[in-house]
mmCIF file of C-alpha atoms in Angstrom:
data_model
loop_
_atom_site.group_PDB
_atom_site.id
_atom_site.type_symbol
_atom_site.label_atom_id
_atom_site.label_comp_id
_atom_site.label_asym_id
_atom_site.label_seq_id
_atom_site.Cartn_x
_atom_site.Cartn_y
_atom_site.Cartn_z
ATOM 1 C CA UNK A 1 -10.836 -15.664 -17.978
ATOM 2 C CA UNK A 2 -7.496 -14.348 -17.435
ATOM 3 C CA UNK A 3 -8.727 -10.711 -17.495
ATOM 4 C CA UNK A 4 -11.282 -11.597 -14.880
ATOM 5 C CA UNK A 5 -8.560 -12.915 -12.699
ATOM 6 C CA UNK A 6 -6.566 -9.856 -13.072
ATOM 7 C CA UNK A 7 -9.281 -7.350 -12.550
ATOM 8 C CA UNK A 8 -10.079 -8.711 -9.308
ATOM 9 C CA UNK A 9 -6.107 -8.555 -7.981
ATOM 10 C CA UNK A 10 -6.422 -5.033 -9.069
ATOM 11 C CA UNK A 11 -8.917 -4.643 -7.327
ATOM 12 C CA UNK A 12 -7.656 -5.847 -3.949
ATOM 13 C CA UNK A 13 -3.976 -4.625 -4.591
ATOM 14 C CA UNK A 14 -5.953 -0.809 -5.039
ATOM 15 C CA UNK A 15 -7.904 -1.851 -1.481
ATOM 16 C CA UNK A 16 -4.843 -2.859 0.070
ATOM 17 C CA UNK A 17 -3.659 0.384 -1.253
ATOM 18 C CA UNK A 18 -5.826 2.971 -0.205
ATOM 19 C CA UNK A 19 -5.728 1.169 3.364
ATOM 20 C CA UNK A 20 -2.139 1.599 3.642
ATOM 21 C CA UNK A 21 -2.318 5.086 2.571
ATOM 22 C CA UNK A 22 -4.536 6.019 4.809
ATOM 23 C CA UNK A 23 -2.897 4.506 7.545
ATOM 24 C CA UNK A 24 0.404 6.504 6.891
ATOM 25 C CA UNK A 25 0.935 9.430 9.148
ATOM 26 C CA UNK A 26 0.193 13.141 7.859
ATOM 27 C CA UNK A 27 1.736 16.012 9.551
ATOM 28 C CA UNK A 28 2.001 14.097 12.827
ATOM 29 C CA UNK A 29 -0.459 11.700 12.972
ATOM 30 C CA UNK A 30 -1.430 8.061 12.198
ATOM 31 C CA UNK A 31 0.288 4.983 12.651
ATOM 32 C CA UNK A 32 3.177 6.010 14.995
ATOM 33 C CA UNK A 33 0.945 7.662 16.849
ATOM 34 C CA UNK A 34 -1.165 4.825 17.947
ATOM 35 C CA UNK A 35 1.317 2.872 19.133
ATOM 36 C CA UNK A 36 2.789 5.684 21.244
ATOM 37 C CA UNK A 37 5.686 7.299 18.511
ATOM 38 C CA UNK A 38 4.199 10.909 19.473
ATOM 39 C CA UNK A 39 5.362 11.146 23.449
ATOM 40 C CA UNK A 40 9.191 10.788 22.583
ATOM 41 C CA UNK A 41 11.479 8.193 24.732
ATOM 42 C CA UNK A 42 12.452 5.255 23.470
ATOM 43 C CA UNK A 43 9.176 4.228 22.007
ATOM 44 C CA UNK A 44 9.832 6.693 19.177
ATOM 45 C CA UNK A 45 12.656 4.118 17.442
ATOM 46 C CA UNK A 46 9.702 1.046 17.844
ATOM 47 C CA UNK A 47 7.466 3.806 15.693
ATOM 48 C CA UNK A 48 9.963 4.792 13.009
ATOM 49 C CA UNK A 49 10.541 1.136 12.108
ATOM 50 C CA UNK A 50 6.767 0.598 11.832
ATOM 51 C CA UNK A 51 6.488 3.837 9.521
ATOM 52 C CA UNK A 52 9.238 2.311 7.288
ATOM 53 C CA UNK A 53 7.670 -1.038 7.210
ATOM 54 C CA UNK A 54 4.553 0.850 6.308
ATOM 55 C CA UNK A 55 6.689 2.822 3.843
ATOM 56 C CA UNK A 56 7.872 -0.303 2.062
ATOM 57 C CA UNK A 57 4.641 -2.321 1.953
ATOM 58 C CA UNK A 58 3.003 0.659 0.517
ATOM 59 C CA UNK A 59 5.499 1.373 -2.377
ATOM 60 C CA UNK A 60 5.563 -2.350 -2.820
ATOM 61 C CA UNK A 61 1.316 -2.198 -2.888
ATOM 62 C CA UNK A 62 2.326 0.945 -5.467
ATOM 63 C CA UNK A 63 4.432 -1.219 -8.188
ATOM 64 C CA UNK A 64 1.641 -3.809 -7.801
ATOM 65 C CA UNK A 65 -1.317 -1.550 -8.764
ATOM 66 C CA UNK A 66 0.905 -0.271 -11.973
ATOM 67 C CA UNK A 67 1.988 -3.466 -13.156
ATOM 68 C CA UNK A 68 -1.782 -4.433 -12.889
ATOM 69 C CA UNK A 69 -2.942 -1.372 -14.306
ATOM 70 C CA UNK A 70 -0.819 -2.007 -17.487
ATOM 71 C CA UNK A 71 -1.655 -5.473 -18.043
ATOM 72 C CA UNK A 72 -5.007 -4.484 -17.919
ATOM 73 C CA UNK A 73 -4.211 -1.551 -20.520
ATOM 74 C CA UNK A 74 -2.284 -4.236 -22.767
ATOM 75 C CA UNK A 75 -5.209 -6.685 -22.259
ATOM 76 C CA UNK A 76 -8.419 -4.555 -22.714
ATOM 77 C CA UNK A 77 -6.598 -2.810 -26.079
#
C-alpha cells in the first residue's frame, strides 16, 4: 500500500519536473521571454525574479524526485 502511494508522488513530482524544466529558458528563450524579459527596460528585473522562482521550485521538484527515488530503491530491495 505504501509503495503504491509513493510510486504515484513519484510519478507526479517527475511530471512536475519535466514541466518545470522545460519551461526554464535555454540560450535566451522560455519563461522570461513570454512575459516580455527579452526587450530590456524595466521589465527585465519582473523576468529575473520569475527565472529564480522557477530556479527554486525546480531544484526543490529535484530533491523531491531523489528522495522518492530512494525510498523506492530502499522499498522495492
Amino acid at each position: 500500500m505504501l509503495t503504491g502511494v509513493i510510486v504515484v508522488f513519484h510519478i507526479l513530482v517527475s511530471l512536475v519536473l519535466i514541466l518545470l524544466i522545460l519551461l526554464k529558458s535555454g540560450r535566451g528563450g522560455g519563461l522570461s521571454d513570454m512575459f516580455g524579459g527579452g526587450s530590456g527596460g524595466s521589465s527585465m528585473a519582473g523576468a529575473t525574479i520569475v527565472e529564480r522562482n522557477l530556479d527554486r521550485l525546480t531544484v526543490v521538484t529535484g530533491i523531491l524526485f531523489a528522495m522518492t527515488t530512494i525510498l523506492l530503491a530502499l522499498r522495492l530491495a
